[in-house]
Amino acid sequence: LIDECWHSEPVVRPTFSEIITRLDKVCCNCSKQGWWKDTFKLPWYGSLALNL
């Protein structure tokens, strides 16, 4: 998705609604499996939260 969003040809890039749809699918899959919670245990997440 990231590569597609930065494609050199703007017409090839996904629309915002396509991005939202795809991110919703990722989010649903993560929450069903429960492994998304492990993301918050990673060291970079804590440092990111402190920098906000």
mmCIF file of N, CA and C in Angstrom:
data_model
loop_
_atom_site.group_PDB
_atom_site.id
_atom_site.type_symbol
_atom_site.label_atom_id
_atom_site.label_comp_id
_atom_site.label_asym_id
_atom_site.label_seq_id
_atom_site.Cartn_x
_atom_site.Cartn_y
_atom_site.Cartn_z
ATOM 1 N N LEU A 1 0.833 -1.192 0.000
ATOM 2 C CA LEU A 1 0.000 0.000 0.000
ATOM 3 C C LEU A 1 0.874 1.252 0.000
ATOM 4 N N ILE A 2 1.914 1.237 0.808
ATOM 5 C CA ILE A 2 2.795 2.404 0.866
ATOM 6 C C ILE A 2 3.447 2.647 -0.491
ATOM 7 N N ASP A 3 3.941 1.581 -1.098
ATOM 8 C CA ASP A 3 4.553 1.724 -2.425
ATOM 9 C C ASP A 3 3.555 2.270 -3.434
ATOM 10 N N GLU A 4 2.339 1.782 -3.383
ATOM 11 C CA GLU A 4 1.317 2.245 -4.316
ATOM 12 C C GLU A 4 1.008 3.724 -4.109
ATOM 13 N N CYS A 5 0.978 4.159 -2.868
ATOM 14 C CA CYS A 5 0.672 5.561 -2.566
ATOM 15 C C CYS A 5 1.755 6.513 -3.069
ATOM 16 N N TRP A 6 2.986 6.021 -3.180
ATOM 17 C CA TRP A 6 4.100 6.850 -3.632
ATOM 18 C C TRP A 6 4.494 6.551 -5.080
ATOM 19 N N HIS A 7 3.630 5.888 -5.813
ATOM 20 C CA HIS A 7 3.929 5.557 -7.206
ATOM 21 C C HIS A 7 4.239 6.838 -7.981
ATOM 22 N N SER A 8 5.186 6.758 -8.900
ATOM 23 C CA SER A 8 5.593 7.942 -9.674
ATOM 24 C C SER A 8 4.484 8.465 -10.584
ATOM 25 N N GLU A 9 3.552 7.591 -10.943
ATOM 26 C CA GLU A 9 2.414 7.999 -11.774
ATOM 27 C C GLU A 9 1.195 8.227 -10.874
ATOM 28 N N PRO A 10 0.780 9.461 -10.681
ATOM 29 C CA PRO A 10 -0.347 9.741 -9.785
ATOM 30 C C PRO A 10 -1.632 8.974 -10.097
ATOM 31 N N VAL A 11 -1.882 8.689 -11.366
ATOM 32 C CA VAL A 11 -3.117 7.979 -11.712
ATOM 33 C C VAL A 11 -3.125 6.541 -11.213
ATOM 34 N N VAL A 12 -1.947 5.993 -10.922
ATOM 35 C CA VAL A 12 -1.838 4.617 -10.440
ATOM 36 C C VAL A 12 -2.056 4.556 -8.924
ATOM 37 N N ARG A 13 -1.866 5.680 -8.244
ATOM 38 C CA ARG A 13 -2.006 5.716 -6.789
ATOM 39 C C ARG A 13 -3.449 5.442 -6.384
ATOM 40 N N PRO A 14 -3.643 4.751 -5.260
ATOM 41 C CA PRO A 14 -5.011 4.475 -4.812
ATOM 42 C C PRO A 14 -5.703 5.752 -4.336
ATOM 43 N N THR A 15 -7.000 5.772 -4.469
ATOM 44 C CA THR A 15 -7.780 6.905 -3.965
ATOM 45 C C THR A 15 -7.873 6.802 -2.445
ATOM 46 N N PHE A 16 -8.318 7.877 -1.807
ATOM 47 C CA PHE A 16 -8.462 7.837 -0.360
ATOM 48 C C PHE A 16 -9.476 6.787 0.071
ATOM 49 N N SER A 17 -10.542 6.632 -0.693
ATOM 50 C CA SER A 17 -11.513 5.600 -0.301
ATOM 51 C C SER A 17 -10.945 4.204 -0.449
ATOM 52 N N GLU A 18 -10.110 3.977 -1.447
ATOM 53 C CA GLU A 18 -9.450 2.671 -1.574
ATOM 54 C C GLU A 18 -8.505 2.427 -0.396
ATOM 55 N N ILE A 19 -7.787 3.462 -0.009
ATOM 56 C CA ILE A 19 -6.866 3.337 1.125
ATOM 57 C C ILE A 19 -7.636 2.996 2.391
ATOM 58 N N ILE A 20 -8.727 3.708 2.648
ATOM 59 C CA ILE A 20 -9.543 3.462 3.843
ATOM 60 C C ILE A 20 -10.092 2.040 3.835
ATOM 61 N N THR A 21 -10.599 1.600 2.696
ATOM 62 C CA THR A 21 -11.144 0.246 2.583
ATOM 63 C C THR A 21 -10.079 -0.795 2.895
ATOM 64 N N ARG A 22 -8.903 -0.617 2.340
ATOM 65 C CA ARG A 22 -7.829 -1.589 2.569
ATOM 66 C C ARG A 22 -7.341 -1.561 4.007
ATOM 67 N N LEU A 23 -7.238 -0.374 4.598
ATOM 68 C CA LEU A 23 -6.815 -0.285 5.994
ATOM 69 C C LEU A 23 -7.866 -0.877 6.928
ATOM 70 N N ASP A 24 -9.136 -0.701 6.599
ATOM 71 C CA ASP A 24 -10.206 -1.324 7.393
ATOM 72 C C ASP A 24 -10.072 -2.840 7.381
ATOM 73 N N LYS A 25 -9.761 -3.401 6.218
ATOM 74 C CA LYS A 25 -9.579 -4.855 6.123
ATOM 75 C C LYS A 25 -8.408 -5.311 6.972
ATOM 76 N N VAL A 26 -7.311 -4.571 6.930
ATOM 77 C CA VAL A 26 -6.139 -4.911 7.737
ATOM 78 C C VAL A 26 -6.494 -4.837 9.217
ATOM 79 N N CYS A 27 -7.180 -3.782 9.591
ATOM 80 C CA CYS A 27 -7.565 -3.591 10.989
ATOM 81 C C CYS A 27 -8.474 -4.722 11.466
ATOM 82 N N CYS A 28 -9.436 -5.098 10.650
ATOM 83 C CA CYS A 28 -10.351 -6.187 11.021
ATOM 84 C C CYS A 28 -9.601 -7.498 11.175
ATOM 85 N N ASN A 29 -8.698 -7.777 10.258
ATOM 86 C CA ASN A 29 -7.920 -9.013 10.337
ATOM 87 C C ASN A 29 -7.041 -9.028 11.575
ATOM 88 N N CYS A 30 -6.466 -7.890 11.914
ATOM 89 C CA CYS A 30 -5.592 -7.818 13.093
ATOM 90 C C CYS A 30 -6.389 -8.034 14.371
ATOM 91 N N SER A 31 -7.536 -7.391 14.472
ATOM 92 C CA SER A 31 -8.310 -7.506 15.705
ATOM 93 C C SER A 31 -8.905 -8.899 15.867
ATOM 94 N N LYS A 32 -9.233 -9.568 14.760
ATOM 95 C CA LYS A 32 -9.750 -10.934 14.847
ATOM 96 C C LYS A 32 -8.685 -11.887 15.365
ATOM 97 N N GLN A 33 -7.457 -11.664 14.942
ATOM 98 C CA GLN A 33 -6.377 -12.559 15.329
ATOM 99 C C GLN A 33 -5.781 -12.178 16.676
ATOM 100 N N GLY A 34 -5.981 -10.945 17.108
ATOM 101 C CA GLY A 34 -5.491 -10.518 18.407
ATOM 102 C C GLY A 34 -4.024 -10.151 18.454
ATOM 103 N N TRP A 35 -3.275 -10.380 17.374
ATOM 104 C CA TRP A 35 -1.840 -10.100 17.418
ATOM 105 C C TRP A 35 -1.522 -8.623 17.319
ATOM 106 N N TRP A 36 -2.489 -7.777 16.936
ATOM 107 C CA TRP A 36 -2.221 -6.344 16.850
ATOM 108 C C TRP A 36 -1.833 -5.767 18.202
ATOM 109 N N LYS A 37 -2.284 -6.389 19.288
ATOM 110 C CA LYS A 37 -1.958 -5.887 20.623
ATOM 111 C C LYS A 37 -0.463 -5.971 20.891
ATOM 112 N N ASP A 38 0.218 -6.933 20.270
ATOM 113 C CA ASP A 38 1.662 -7.069 20.441
ATOM 114 C C ASP A 38 2.415 -5.860 19.892
ATOM 115 N N THR A 39 1.805 -5.140 18.955
ATOM 116 C CA THR A 39 2.443 -3.955 18.391
ATOM 117 C C THR A 39 2.770 -2.945 19.480
ATOM 118 N N PHE A 40 1.898 -2.830 20.466
ATOM 119 C CA PHE A 40 2.076 -1.837 21.513
ATOM 120 C C PHE A 40 3.166 -2.223 22.506
ATOM 121 N N LYS A 41 3.683 -3.434 22.396
ATOM 122 C CA LYS A 41 4.755 -3.890 23.270
ATOM 123 C C LYS A 41 6.129 -3.626 22.657
ATOM 124 N N LEU A 42 6.160 -3.270 21.387
ATOM 125 C CA LEU A 42 7.433 -3.061 20.704
ATOM 126 C C LEU A 42 8.107 -1.777 21.192
ATOM 127 N N PRO A 43 9.446 -1.773 21.283
ATOM 128 C CA PRO A 43 10.160 -0.610 21.814
ATOM 129 C C PRO A 43 9.928 0.674 21.019
ATOM 130 N N TRP A 44 9.808 0.571 19.703
ATOM 131 C CA TRP A 44 9.626 1.777 18.907
ATOM 132 C C TRP A 44 8.289 2.442 19.185
ATOM 133 N N TYR A 45 7.281 1.670 19.586
ATOM 134 C CA TYR A 45 5.971 2.263 19.850
ATOM 135 C C TYR A 45 6.043 3.184 21.062
ATOM 136 N N GLY A 46 6.715 2.741 22.102
ATOM 137 C CA GLY A 46 6.842 3.560 23.304
ATOM 138 C C GLY A 46 7.575 4.858 23.030
ATOM 139 N N SER A 47 8.654 4.798 22.256
ATOM 140 C CA SER A 47 9.401 6.017 21.949
ATOM 141 C C SER A 47 8.596 6.926 21.031
ATOM 142 N N LEU A 48 7.797 6.349 20.154
ATOM 143 C CA LEU A 48 6.944 7.147 19.282
ATOM 144 C C LEU A 48 5.914 7.898 20.104
ATOM 145 N N ALA A 49 5.283 7.229 21.046
ATOM 146 C CA ALA A 49 4.266 7.858 21.882
ATOM 147 C C ALA A 49 4.867 8.999 22.701
ATOM 148 N N LEU A 50 6.092 8.842 23.152
ATOM 149 C CA LEU A 50 6.741 9.893 23.934
ATOM 150 C C LEU A 50 7.067 11.112 23.088
ATOM 151 N N ASN A 51 7.310 10.897 21.807
ATOM 152 C CA ASN A 51 7.656 12.006 20.923
ATOM 153 C C ASN A 51 6.442 12.775 20.429
ATOM 154 N N LEU A 52 5.260 12.255 20.645
ATOM 155 C CA LEU A 52 4.054 12.950 20.191
ATOM 156 C C LEU A 52 3.706 13.978 21.167
#
